[in-house]
mmCIF file with all atom_site columns, C-alpha atoms in Angstrom:
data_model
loop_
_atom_site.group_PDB
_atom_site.id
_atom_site.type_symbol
_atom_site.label_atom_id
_atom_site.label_alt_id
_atom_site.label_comp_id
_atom_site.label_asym_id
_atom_site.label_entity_id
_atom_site.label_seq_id
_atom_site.pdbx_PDB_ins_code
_atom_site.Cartn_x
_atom_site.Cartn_y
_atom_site.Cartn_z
_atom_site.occupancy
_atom_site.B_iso_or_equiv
_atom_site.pdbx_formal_charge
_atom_site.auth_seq_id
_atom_site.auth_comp_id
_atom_site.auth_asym_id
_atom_site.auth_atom_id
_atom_site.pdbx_PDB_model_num
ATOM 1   C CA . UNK A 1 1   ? 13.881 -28.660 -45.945 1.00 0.00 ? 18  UNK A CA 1
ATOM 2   C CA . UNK A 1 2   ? 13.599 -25.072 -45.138 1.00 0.00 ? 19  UNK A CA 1
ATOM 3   C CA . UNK A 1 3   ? 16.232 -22.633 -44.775 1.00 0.00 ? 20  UNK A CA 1
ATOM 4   C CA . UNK A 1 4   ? 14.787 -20.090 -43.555 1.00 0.00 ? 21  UNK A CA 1
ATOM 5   C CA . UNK A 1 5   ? 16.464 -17.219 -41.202 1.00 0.00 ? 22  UNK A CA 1
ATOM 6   C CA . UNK A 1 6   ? 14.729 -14.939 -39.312 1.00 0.00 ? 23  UNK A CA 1
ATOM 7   C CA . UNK A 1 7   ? 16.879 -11.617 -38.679 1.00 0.00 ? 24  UNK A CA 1
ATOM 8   C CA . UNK A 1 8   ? 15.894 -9.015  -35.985 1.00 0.00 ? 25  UNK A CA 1
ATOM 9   C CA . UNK A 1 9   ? 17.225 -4.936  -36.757 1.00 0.00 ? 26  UNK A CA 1
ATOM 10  C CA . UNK A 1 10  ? 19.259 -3.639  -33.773 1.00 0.00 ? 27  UNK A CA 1
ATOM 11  C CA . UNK A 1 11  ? 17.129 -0.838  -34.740 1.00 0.00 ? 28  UNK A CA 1
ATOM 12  C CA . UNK A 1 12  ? 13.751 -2.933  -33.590 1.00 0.00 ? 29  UNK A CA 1
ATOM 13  C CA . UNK A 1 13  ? 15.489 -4.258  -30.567 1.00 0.00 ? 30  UNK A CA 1
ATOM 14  C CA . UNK A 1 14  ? 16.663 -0.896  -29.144 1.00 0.00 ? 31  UNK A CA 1
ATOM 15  C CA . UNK A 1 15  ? 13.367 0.452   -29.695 1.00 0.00 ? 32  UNK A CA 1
ATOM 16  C CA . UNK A 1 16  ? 11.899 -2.478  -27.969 1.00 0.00 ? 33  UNK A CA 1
ATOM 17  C CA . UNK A 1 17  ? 14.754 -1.735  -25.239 1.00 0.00 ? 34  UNK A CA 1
ATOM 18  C CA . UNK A 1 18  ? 13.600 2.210   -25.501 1.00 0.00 ? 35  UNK A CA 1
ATOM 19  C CA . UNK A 1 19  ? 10.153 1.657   -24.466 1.00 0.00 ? 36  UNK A CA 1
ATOM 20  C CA . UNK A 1 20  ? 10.579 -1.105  -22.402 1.00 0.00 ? 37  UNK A CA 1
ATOM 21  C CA . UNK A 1 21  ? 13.008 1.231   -19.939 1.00 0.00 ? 38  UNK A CA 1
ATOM 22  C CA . UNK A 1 22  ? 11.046 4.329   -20.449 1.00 0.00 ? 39  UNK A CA 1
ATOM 23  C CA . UNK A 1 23  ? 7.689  2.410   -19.784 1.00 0.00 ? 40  UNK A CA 1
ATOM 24  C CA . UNK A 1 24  ? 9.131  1.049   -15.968 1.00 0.00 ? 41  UNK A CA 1
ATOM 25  C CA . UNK A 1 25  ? 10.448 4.764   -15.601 1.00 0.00 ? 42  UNK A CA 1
ATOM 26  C CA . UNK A 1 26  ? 7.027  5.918   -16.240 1.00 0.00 ? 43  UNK A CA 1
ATOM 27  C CA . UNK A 1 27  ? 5.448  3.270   -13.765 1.00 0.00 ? 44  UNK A CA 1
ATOM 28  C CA . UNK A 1 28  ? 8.254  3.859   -11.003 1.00 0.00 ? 45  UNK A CA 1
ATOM 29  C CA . UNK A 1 29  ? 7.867  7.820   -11.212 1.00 0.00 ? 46  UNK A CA 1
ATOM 30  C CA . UNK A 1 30  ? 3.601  6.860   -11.150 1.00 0.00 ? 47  UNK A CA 1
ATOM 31  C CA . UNK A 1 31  ? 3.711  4.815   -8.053  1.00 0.00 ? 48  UNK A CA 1
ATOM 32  C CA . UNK A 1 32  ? 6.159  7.128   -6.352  1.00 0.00 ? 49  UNK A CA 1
ATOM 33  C CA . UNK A 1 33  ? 4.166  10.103  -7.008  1.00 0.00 ? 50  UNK A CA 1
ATOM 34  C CA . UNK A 1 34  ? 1.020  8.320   -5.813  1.00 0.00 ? 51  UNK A CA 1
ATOM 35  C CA . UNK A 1 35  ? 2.387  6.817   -2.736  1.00 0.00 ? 52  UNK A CA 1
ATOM 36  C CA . UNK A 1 36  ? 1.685  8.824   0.462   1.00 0.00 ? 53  UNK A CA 1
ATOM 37  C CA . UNK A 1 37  ? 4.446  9.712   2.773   1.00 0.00 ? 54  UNK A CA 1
ATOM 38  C CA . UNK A 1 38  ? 1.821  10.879  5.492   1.00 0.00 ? 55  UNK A CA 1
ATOM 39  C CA . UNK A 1 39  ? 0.502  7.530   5.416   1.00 0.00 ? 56  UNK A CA 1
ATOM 40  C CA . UNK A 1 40  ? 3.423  5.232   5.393   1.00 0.00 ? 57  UNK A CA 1
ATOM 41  C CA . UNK A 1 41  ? 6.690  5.047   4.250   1.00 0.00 ? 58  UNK A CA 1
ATOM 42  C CA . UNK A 1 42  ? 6.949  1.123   3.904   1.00 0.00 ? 59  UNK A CA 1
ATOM 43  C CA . UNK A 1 43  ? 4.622  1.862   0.918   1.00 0.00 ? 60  UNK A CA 1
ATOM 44  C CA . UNK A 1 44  ? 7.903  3.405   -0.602  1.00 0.00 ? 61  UNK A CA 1
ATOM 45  C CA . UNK A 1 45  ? 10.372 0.706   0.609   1.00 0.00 ? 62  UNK A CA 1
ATOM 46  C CA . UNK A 1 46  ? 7.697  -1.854  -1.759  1.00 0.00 ? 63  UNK A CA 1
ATOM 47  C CA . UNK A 1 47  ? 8.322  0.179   -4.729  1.00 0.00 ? 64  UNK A CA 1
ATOM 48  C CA . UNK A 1 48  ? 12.290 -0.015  -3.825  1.00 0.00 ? 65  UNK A CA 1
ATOM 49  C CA . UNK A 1 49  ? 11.978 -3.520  -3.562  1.00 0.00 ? 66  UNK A CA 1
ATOM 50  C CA . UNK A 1 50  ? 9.899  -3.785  -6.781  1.00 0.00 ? 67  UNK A CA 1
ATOM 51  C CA . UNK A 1 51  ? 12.016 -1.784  -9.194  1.00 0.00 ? 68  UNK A CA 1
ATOM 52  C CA . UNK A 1 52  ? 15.483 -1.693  -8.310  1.00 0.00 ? 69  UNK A CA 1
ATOM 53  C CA . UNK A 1 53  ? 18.480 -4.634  -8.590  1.00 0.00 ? 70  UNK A CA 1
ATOM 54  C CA . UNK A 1 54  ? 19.995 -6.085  -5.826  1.00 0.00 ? 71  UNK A CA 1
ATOM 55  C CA . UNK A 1 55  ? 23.655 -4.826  -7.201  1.00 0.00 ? 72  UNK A CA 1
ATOM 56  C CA . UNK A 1 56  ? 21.659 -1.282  -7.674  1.00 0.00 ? 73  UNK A CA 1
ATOM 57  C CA . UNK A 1 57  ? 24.091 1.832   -7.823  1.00 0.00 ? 74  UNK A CA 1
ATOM 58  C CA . UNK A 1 58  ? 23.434 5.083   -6.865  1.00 0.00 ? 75  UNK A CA 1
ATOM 59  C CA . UNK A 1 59  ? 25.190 8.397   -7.085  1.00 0.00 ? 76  UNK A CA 1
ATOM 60  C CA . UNK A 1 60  ? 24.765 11.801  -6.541  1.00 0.00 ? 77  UNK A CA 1
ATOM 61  C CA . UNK A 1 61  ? 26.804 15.479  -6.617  1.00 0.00 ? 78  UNK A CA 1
ATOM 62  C CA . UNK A 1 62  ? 26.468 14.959  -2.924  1.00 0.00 ? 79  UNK A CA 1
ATOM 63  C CA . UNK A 1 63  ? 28.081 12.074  -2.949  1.00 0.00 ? 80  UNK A CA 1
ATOM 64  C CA . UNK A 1 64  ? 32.173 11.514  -2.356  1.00 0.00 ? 81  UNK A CA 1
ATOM 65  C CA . UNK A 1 65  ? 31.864 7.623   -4.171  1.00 0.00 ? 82  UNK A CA 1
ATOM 66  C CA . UNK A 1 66  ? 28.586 5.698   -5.081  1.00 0.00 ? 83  UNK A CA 1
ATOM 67  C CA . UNK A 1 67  ? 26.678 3.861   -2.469  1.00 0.00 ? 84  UNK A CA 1
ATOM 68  C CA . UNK A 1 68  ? 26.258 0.130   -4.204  1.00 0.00 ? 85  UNK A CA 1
ATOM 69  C CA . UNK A 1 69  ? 23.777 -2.403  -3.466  1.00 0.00 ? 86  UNK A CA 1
ATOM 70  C CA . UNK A 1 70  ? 20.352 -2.348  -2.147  1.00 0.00 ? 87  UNK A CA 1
ATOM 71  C CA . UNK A 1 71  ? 20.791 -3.207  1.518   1.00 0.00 ? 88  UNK A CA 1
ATOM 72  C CA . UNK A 1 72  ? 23.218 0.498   1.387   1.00 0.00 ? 89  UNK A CA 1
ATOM 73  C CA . UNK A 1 73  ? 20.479 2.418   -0.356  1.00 0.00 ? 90  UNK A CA 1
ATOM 74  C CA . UNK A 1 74  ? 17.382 0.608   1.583   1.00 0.00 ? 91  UNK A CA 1
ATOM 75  C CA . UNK A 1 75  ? 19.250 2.515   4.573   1.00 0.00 ? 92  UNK A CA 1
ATOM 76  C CA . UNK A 1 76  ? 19.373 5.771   2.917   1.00 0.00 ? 93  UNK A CA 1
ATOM 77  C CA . UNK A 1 77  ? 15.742 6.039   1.704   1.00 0.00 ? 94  UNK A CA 1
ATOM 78  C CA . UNK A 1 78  ? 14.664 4.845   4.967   1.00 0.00 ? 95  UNK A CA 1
ATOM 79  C CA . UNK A 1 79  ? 16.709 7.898   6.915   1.00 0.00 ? 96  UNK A CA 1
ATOM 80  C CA . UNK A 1 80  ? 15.368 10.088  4.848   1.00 0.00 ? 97  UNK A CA 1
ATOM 81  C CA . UNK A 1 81  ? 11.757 8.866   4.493   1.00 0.00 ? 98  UNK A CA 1
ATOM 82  C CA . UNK A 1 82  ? 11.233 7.990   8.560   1.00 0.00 ? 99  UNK A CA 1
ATOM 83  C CA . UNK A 1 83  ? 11.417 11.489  9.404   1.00 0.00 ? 100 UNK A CA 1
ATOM 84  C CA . UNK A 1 84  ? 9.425  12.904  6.608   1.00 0.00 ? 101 UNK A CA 1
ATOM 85  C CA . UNK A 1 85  ? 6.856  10.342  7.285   1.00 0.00 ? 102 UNK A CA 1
ATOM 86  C CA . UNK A 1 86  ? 6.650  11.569  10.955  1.00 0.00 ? 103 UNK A CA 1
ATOM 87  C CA . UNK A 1 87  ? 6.695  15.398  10.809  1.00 0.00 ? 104 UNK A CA 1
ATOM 88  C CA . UNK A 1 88  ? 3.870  14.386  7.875   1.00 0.00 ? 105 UNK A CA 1
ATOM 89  C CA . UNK A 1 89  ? 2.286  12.094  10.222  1.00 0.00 ? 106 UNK A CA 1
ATOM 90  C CA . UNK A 1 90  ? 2.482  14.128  13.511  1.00 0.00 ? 107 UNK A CA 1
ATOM 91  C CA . UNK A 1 91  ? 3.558  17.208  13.124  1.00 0.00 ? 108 UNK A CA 1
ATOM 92  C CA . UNK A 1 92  ? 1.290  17.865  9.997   1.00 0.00 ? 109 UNK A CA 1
ATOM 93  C CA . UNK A 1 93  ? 4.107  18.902  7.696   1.00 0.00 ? 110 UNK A CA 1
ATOM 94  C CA . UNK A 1 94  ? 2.360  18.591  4.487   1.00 0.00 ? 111 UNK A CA 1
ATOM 95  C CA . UNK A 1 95  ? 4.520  16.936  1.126   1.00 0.00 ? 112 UNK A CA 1
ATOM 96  C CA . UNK A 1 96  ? 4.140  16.574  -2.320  1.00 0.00 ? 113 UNK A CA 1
ATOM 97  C CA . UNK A 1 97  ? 5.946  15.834  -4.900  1.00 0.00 ? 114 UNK A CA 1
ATOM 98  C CA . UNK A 1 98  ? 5.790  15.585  -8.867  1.00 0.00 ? 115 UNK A CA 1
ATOM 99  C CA . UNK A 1 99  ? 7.627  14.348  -11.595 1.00 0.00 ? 116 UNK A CA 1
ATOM 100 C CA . UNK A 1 100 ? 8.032  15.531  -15.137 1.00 0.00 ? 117 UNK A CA 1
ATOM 101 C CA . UNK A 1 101 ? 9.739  13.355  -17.958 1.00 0.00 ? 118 UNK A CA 1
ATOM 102 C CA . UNK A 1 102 ? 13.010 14.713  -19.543 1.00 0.00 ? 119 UNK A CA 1
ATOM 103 C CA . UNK A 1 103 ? 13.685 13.407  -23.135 1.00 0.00 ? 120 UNK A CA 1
ATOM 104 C CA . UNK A 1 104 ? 16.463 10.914  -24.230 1.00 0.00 ? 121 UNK A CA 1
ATOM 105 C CA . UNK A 1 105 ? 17.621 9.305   -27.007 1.00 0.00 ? 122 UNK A CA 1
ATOM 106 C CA . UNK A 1 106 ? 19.521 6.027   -25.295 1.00 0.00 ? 123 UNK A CA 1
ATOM 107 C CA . UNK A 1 107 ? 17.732 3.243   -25.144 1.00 0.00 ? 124 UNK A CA 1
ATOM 108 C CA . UNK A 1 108 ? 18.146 1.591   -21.360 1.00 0.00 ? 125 UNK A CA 1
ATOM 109 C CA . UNK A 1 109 ? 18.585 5.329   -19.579 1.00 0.00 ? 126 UNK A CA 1
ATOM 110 C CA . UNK A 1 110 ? 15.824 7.485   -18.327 1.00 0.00 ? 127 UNK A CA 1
ATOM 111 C CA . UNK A 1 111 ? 15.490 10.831  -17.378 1.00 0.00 ? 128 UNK A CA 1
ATOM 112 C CA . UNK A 1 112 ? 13.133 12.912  -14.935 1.00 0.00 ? 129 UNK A CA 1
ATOM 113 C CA . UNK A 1 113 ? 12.730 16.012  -13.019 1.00 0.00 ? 130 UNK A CA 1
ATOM 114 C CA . UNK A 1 114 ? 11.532 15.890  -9.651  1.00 0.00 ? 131 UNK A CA 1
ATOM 115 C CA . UNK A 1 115 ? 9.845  19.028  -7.267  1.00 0.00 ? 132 UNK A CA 1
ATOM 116 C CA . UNK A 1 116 ? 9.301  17.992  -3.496  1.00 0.00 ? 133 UNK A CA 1
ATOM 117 C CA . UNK A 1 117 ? 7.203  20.855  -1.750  1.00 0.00 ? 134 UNK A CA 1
ATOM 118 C CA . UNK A 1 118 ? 7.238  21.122  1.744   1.00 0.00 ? 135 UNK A CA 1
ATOM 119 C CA . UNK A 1 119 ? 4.772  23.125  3.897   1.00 0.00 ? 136 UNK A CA 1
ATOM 120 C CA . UNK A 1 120 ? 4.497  23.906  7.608   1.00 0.00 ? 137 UNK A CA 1
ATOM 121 C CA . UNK A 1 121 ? 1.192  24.290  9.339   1.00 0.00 ? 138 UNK A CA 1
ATOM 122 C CA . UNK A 1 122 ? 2.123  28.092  9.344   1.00 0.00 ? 139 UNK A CA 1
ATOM 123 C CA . UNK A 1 123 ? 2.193  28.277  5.626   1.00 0.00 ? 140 UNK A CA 1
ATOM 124 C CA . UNK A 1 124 ? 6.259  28.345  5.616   1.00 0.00 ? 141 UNK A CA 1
ATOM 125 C CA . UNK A 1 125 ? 7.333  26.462  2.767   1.00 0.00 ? 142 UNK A CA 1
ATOM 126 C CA . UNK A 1 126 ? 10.702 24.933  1.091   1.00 0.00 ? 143 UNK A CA 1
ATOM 127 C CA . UNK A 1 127 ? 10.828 23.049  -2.475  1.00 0.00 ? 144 UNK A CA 1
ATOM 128 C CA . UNK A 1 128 ? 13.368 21.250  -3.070  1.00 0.00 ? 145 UNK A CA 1
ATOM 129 C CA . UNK A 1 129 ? 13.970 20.288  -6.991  1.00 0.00 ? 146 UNK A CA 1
ATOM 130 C CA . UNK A 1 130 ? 16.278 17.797  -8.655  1.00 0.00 ? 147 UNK A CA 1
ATOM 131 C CA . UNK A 1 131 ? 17.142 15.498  -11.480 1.00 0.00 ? 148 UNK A CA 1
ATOM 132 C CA . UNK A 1 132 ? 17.490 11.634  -11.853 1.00 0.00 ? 149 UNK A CA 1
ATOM 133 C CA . UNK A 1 133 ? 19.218 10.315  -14.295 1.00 0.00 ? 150 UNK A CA 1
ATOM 134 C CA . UNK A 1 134 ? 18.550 5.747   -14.466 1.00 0.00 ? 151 UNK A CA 1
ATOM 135 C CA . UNK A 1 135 ? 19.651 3.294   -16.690 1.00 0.00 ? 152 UNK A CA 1
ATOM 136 C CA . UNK A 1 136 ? 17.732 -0.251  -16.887 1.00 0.00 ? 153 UNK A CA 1
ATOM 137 C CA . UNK A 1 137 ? 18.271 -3.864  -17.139 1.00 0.00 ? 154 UNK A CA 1
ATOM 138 C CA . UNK A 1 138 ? 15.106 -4.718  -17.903 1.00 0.00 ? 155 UNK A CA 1
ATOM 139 C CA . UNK A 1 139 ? 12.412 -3.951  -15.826 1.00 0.00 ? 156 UNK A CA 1
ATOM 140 C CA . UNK A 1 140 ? 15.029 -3.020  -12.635 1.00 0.00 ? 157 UNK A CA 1
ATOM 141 C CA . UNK A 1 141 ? 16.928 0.214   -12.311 1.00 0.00 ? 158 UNK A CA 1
ATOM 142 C CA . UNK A 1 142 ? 20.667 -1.021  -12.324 1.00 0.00 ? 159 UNK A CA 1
ATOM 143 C CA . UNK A 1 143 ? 22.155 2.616   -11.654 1.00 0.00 ? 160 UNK A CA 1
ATOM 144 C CA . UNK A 1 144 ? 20.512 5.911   -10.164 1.00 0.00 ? 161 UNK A CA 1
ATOM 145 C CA . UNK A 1 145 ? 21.923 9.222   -10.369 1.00 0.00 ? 162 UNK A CA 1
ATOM 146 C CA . UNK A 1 146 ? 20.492 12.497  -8.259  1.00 0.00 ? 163 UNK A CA 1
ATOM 147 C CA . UNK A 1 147 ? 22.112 15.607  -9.878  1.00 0.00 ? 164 UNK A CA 1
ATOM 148 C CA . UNK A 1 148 ? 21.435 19.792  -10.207 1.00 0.00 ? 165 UNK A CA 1
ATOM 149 C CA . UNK A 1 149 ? 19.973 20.067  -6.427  1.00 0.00 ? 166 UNK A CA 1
ATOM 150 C CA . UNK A 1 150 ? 18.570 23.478  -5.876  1.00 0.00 ? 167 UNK A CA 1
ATOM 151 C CA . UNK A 1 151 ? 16.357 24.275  -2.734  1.00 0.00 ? 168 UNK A CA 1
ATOM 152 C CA . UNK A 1 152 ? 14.437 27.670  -2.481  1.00 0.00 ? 169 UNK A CA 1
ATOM 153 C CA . UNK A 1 153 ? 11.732 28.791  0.330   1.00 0.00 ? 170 UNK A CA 1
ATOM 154 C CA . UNK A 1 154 ? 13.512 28.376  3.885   1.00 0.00 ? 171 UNK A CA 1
ATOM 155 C CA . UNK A 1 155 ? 14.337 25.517  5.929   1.00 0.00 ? 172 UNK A CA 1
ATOM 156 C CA . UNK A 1 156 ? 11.799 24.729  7.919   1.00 0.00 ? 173 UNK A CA 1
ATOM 157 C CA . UNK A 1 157 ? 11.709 24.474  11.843  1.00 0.00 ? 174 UNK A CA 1
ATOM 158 C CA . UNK A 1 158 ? 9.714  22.695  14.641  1.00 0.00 ? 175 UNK A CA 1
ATOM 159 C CA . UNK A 1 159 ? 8.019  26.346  14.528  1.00 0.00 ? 176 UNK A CA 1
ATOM 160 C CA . UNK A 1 160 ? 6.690  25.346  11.117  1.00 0.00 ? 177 UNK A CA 1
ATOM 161 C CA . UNK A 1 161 ? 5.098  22.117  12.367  1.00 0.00 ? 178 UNK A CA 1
ATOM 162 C CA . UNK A 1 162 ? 2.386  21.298  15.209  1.00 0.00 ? 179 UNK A CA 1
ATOM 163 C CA . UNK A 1 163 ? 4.415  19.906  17.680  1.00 0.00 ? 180 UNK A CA 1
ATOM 164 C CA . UNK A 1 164 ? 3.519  21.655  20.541  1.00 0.00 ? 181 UNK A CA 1
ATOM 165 C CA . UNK A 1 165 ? 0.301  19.643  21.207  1.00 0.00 ? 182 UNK A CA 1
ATOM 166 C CA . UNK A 1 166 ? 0.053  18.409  24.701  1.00 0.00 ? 183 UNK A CA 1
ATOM 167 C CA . UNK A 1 167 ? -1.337 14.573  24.417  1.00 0.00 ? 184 UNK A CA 1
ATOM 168 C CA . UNK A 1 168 ? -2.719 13.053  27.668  1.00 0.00 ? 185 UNK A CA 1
ATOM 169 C CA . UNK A 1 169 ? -0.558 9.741   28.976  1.00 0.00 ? 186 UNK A CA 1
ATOM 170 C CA . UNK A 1 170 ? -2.626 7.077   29.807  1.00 0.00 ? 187 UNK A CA 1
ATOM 171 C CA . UNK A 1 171 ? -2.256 6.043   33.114  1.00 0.00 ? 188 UNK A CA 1
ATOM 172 C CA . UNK A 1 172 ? -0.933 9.551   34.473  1.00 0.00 ? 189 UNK A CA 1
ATOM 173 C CA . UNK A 1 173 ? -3.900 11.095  36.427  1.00 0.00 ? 190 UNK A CA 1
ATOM 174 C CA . UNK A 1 174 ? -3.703 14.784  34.670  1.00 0.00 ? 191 UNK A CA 1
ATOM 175 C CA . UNK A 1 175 ? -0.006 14.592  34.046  1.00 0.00 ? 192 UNK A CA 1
ATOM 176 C CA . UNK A 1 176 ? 0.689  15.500  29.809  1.00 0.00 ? 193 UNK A CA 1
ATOM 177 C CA . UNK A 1 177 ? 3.173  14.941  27.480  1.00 0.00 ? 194 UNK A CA 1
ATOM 178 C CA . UNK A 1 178 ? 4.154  17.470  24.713  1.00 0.00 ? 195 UNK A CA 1
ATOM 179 C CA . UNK A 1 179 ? 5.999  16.337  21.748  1.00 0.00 ? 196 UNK A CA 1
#
């Protein structure tokens, strides 16, 4: 009879842990950054769905208390993505945004930088620029934290965006509709 025992480090599991974690941040981040607001913003809500737990947390400096769960923070992203996603779709406000890693050392928390640019048809622009902070249970972000907000550029206005184009309504001999 054998008697054999088979012991694992805590080192080798947190470094399993470690790149497990930072691997899903780095494939969240990807598909975020590659997803296209002007298109759709249901594309977004799928990588929600995909990467985050239903007893997700988030947080924020904004924030007076977190907002928990993922039917809360479904309804956040989508009042801020809806109207992006128009004035992109419409009104030809034009959005990008990147991501750059920020090194760690724990094992199930992730770090990024993010930079959303925003331009108006008229060349006005705004950038907005922030932090995330995650931590992991496996492949799902269990808690999400937005922090160090700084905007620069100006707001930008329906003067910034084409929405003074007159579109014809079918039906309505000569009569038009601006939006």
């Amino acid at each position: 009879m054998s008697n054999q025992h088979s012991f694992v480090s805590s080192d080798h599991l947190d470094r399993d842990l470690y790149t497990s974690s930072h691997a899903a941040e780095h494939v969240l981040n990807a598909a975020i950054v590659r997803a296209e607001i002007s298109e759709s913003f249901e594309e977004y809500l799928e990588i929600f769905e995909a990467f985050y737990a239903d007893d997700i947390e988030v947080s924020s400096d904004t924030l007076t208390e977190p907002i928990c769960g993922k039917a809360r923070v479904r309804s956040l992203i989508i009042n801020f993505l809806l109207p992006l996603h128009v004035m992109a779709e419409v009104a030809g406000l034009s959005v990008s945004i990147r991501e750059t890693a920020i090194p760690g050392d724990a094992a199930d928390e992730t770090n990024s930088a993010w930079t959303l640019d925003l331009a108006g048809v008229y060349g006005a622009t705004c950038t907005l620029t922030w932090c995330t902070r995650r931590r992991w249970a496996g492949s799902r972000v269990v808690y999400e934290r937005h922090y160090d907000y700084q905007s620069s550029g100006r707001p930008l206005t329906q003067d910034d965006l084409s929405l003074n184009t007159a579109i014809s309504v079918e039906g309505c001999d000569g009569c038009h509709s601006a939006f």
